[in-house]
Amino acid sequence: MGKHDLGGFGAPFFYDFLFLLSFLVISTRCQDAEIIGILKNTINVPVSFEWTGQDICKWKHIVCDVSKRVKAIQIGNQNLQGTLPKELVMLTALTRFECQGNSLTGSFPYLSKSLQKFIIHDNNFNLFPQDFFKGMSSLQEVRIDDNPFSQWNIPSSLKDCVALQIFSAQSAGISGTIPDFFGRDGPFAGLVFLALSDNFLEGPLPASLSDSSIENLLVNGQNSNSKLNGTLWVLRRMRSLKQIWANGNAFTGPIPNLQQHDQLYDVNLRDNQLTGVVPPSLVALPNLKFVNLTNNLLQGSPPRFKIGVGVDNNMDKGRNQYCTNVAGQPCSPLVNLLLSIVEPLGYPLKLAQSWQGNDPCANRWTGIVCSGGNVSVINFQNMGLSGTICPCFASLTSVTKIFLANNDITGTVPNELASLPNLQELDVSNNHLYGKVPSFPKDVVFRYEGNPDIGKKVQQTQTSSKGNGNNSSIAVIIGVIVIVAILLVVVVGVLLLVKFRRKGKYAGKLQNLTTALVPPHYGDGNAAKISGGGHGEGNVSSLLSPTHSVYQGEASNMLISIQILREVTNNFSEENILGKGGFGTVYKGELHDGTKIAVKRMQSAGLVDQKGLSEFTAEIAVLTKVRHKNLVALLGFCLDGNERLLVYECMPQGALSKHLVDWKEAGLKPLEWKTRLSIALDVARGVEYLHGLAQQIFIHRDLKPSNILLGDDMHAKVSDFGLVRLAPEGKTSFQTRLAGTFGYMAPEYAATGRLTTKVDVYSFGVILMEMVTGRKALDDSLPEENIHLVTWFRKMLTNKDSFPTIIDPTIKLDEETLVSVNTVAGLAGHCCARDPYQRPDMSHVVNVLSPLVQVWKPLEPTVDEIYGIDFDMSLPEALQMWRHFEGSDNTFDLTSSSTHVNGNNAKSSVSATLSHAQ
Ligand SMILES: *[C@@H]1O[C@H](CO)[C@@H](O)[C@H](O)[C@H]1NC(C)=O
Ligand SMILES: *[C@@H]1O[C@H](CO)[C@@H](O)[C@H](O)[C@H]1NC(C)=O
Ligand SMILES: *[C@@H]1O[C@H](CO)[C@@H](O)[C@H](O)[C@H]1NC(C)=O
């Protein structure tokens, strides 16, 4: 004894030490009792607490640790009144303090630095100590909401709370700005909940919130005069977000791209001054449940959210600046063009305020001067604009004068502007433009004085232009680093470009073949052009990321070698044949990663077959541009000698025709009515998308059940785009060589060759008739007068008694179904109206069908989610995508690349696999 390891202490010292220690423990223990005693006197302790005996550790709502120190006080929701004594700070073992939901008053006392949970919301405390959080390194949870504290700022000592997970201080009298330490680089690695609503905060959302781990960010309803302001740009990289309430503030600018926000379910942005087009990524959020956008100045087409998403009444026109009040209805091409012009300028508030309606000329939009219904002058002078000049100005062919002087515009003057046919004057003076000046025709007056760097090749990196002398050497170093980084990026970019140019030796050829179908100003693919987005956060690292290279040059990376296609189709063996047609043969195949594909091998017909080649290129041109969950996706193609092959996603259930009319022969069950309905809606959506693409209108020309393919879940996709025609810009009707299928061809088209979108609407009507009746569009086995389905259907439809007899007998008719069948029959008749002008638009068809489908699937948001974000686009998203695709041909476009990456996961992983396999 006594010889045990006691370090340097002798046994007597050790016992002295123990004694001292126990004395301290006992005295602090006594002190704890004393302090609880004081607390008992400052609040109205109810009898039910049984705060009577000697041992406070036995009192209700008081919890002690093993050494009998008070560890927790939990007196929440007890109707307590009174104040808290400042002696509470001496409970040094306290880890948990809860007094929420009482009527306690006075100033809140300091508490122990060992505190972990601190819950005092819903009381009447009127003062919160500014340095309360100092040194509280164990604090995890703070809930101080709904107390009438006199105004205080979030102190920088909050940074001591490195364990913080929850900070909830709504209606807590907080003023000043949101400090910049809540982000990932700050001290709070584990902060997930930050609630600062209903305070007196002002200023911006700090940029440091970017990349934070915050899941719930509630900053709505600030009561200060200026409220929270600035843009919501930082949300773009808050990928952990589940809930964002920013409503009731003064935020401006557009809603940022939220495509990486897989968990986001609740978005409330109403009552701000947000402008711009609602990003497709918001509509496509896979887990979105609630969204509130009312009372902003949002522009473009009103978003159409998925079934099951709770939306506030943002359709109420006048509360936003949408171009129409029908969700999903596209804006006029001119509106779309003007919006894309102001996009890189950040959708200026001043413009958004007056840009109402769908006709810029009729509604006298600020900055836009019209003459005879065409835009003649753009006047954005002196508006404090920042951002860049959109190359898309070039599409505004009617413009004669563009005034952009006296702003803060950066970037270059796009070469495209020199191609404006009617341009007389362009004034960009007094901005921050740089780079080469385009060569305008001689008669164009081009003013550009007051842009120090214009004419110089690269923008001077002027980090210290306004700078303070002290930092100039740091600025030089940073400048050098930036230049080196940029050089590196350019070199890598050029290398990649060269590599892919080589790889895609047919890409150029293809491009030539397809330019006929692509608007000219989009077609000129200059060399590696680095165009930063308008938001100044150009992401250099994304350019260097290995995935990026895969997406440049849409066509070239979709090129697949014939060897690979031979491999995956078992050398085009008989067993792999899925179907045959006039166009060639379709084979099934499986890639190395298990992706099922369908390979369409066009009839090889030697050199003379110009028609086949043009259908082939047409199909590629269309399918590399259009993407929609209801259009069969093109995964790649192959052009090798006379071989022409197209590779699609596989649609295992085959063509609709098989299920609709030939089901007996194919050994299938007849389709249930609700399946027919949802197929019809899928098709309608696919076609609506084709018809509504921005300034381009695609017409399918050959809609019929054999061109509608079904997936395993019986969702339908439109296929076969070989006959698709792109309406010439600005024209909705034009003449072509006749093509299509008898029985589905609109009469005016058959008679005159005049092609409009209504030709597809007619064919769609015939398909609906087939769905209702279960019979073919042309049935030679019937008596002469009944061969033609449309004629027969019209005749029977007009007669109430005969109509029920034409309904497909395999449809189980209950009352509800009958109503639904009747509606669809009516719609079918409407679609097949003789006069094309009397046929509805596809968007009308979608509007009629979707409620019918919903009746059967009341709350099934997953319906639209089956394909993931990928193809889940409403029309406005599609428009956005379209723009991105068009803008990004063969260029390194930073803004569009991100859309690409996420918009096409399925496709790109396949093409990546394929190109690696080569
Ligand atoms: C935001 O509000 C502050 C006042 O709190 C003001 O100084 C600042 O200019 C505003 N910023 C913007 C972008 O409106
Ligand atoms: C929209 O916001 C209002 C108030 O801000 C709220 O009452 C309503 O429930 C919200 N709607 C949805 C669908 O979240
Ligand atoms: C407006 O533009 C269209 C198409 O460019 C043209 O046909 C028409 O003549 C123009 N109107 C006027 C008044 O310039």
GROMACS .gro file of N, CA and C and ligand atoms in nm, residues 247 266 268 270-271 290-292 310-312, ligand 2:
model
   47
  247ASN      N    1  -3.889   3.413  -4.825
  247ASN     CA    2  -4.001   3.500  -4.860
  247ASN      C    3  -4.003   3.626  -4.773
  266ASP      N    4  -3.901   2.212  -4.995
  266ASP     CA    5  -3.987   2.324  -4.959
  266ASP      C    6  -3.919   2.455  -4.998
  268ASN      N    7  -3.988   2.852  -5.046
  268ASN     CA    8  -4.077   2.968  -5.038
  268ASN      C    9  -3.997   3.095  -5.067
  270ARG      N   10  -4.173   3.370  -5.210
  270ARG     CA   11  -4.272   3.471  -5.247
  270ARG      C   12  -4.239   3.606  -5.183
  271ASP      N   13  -4.304   3.707  -5.233
  271ASP     CA   14  -4.290   3.842  -5.178
  271ASP      C   15  -4.146   3.891  -5.175
  290PHE      N   16  -4.349   2.167  -5.181
  290PHE     CA   17  -4.414   2.297  -5.171
  290PHE      C   18  -4.330   2.401  -5.242
  291VAL      N   19  -4.400   2.487  -5.312
  291VAL     CA   20  -4.325   2.597  -5.372
  291VAL      C   21  -4.414   2.722  -5.377
  292ASN      N   22  -4.358   2.830  -5.335
  292ASN     CA   23  -4.429   2.957  -5.328
  292ASN      C   24  -4.349   3.063  -5.402
  310GLY      N   25  -4.741   2.124  -5.395
  310GLY     CA   26  -4.828   2.233  -5.350
  310GLY      C   27  -4.773   2.365  -5.398
  311VAL      N   28  -4.852   2.435  -5.478
  311VAL     CA   29  -4.805   2.560  -5.536
  311VAL      C   30  -4.896   2.671  -5.490
  312ASP      N   31  -4.843   2.785  -5.455
  312ASP     CA   32  -4.932   2.896  -5.423
  312ASP      C   33  -4.988   2.953  -5.552
  920LIG     C1   34  -4.731   2.995  -4.947
  920LIG     O1   35  -4.700   3.092  -4.855
  920LIG     C2   36  -4.806   3.128  -4.772
  920LIG     C3   37  -4.761   3.238  -4.685
  920LIG     O2   38  -4.629   3.274  -4.708
  920LIG     C4   39  -4.852   3.010  -4.689
  920LIG     O3   40  -4.961   3.045  -4.609
  920LIG     C5   41  -4.890   2.899  -4.782
  920LIG     O4   42  -4.919   2.784  -4.709
  920LIG     C6   43  -4.779   2.872  -4.878
  920LIG     N1   44  -4.826   2.778  -4.975
  920LIG     C7   45  -4.763   2.664  -4.997
  920LIG     C8   46  -4.824   2.576  -5.098
  920LIG     O5   47  -4.664   2.633  -4.935
   0.00000   0.00000   0.00000
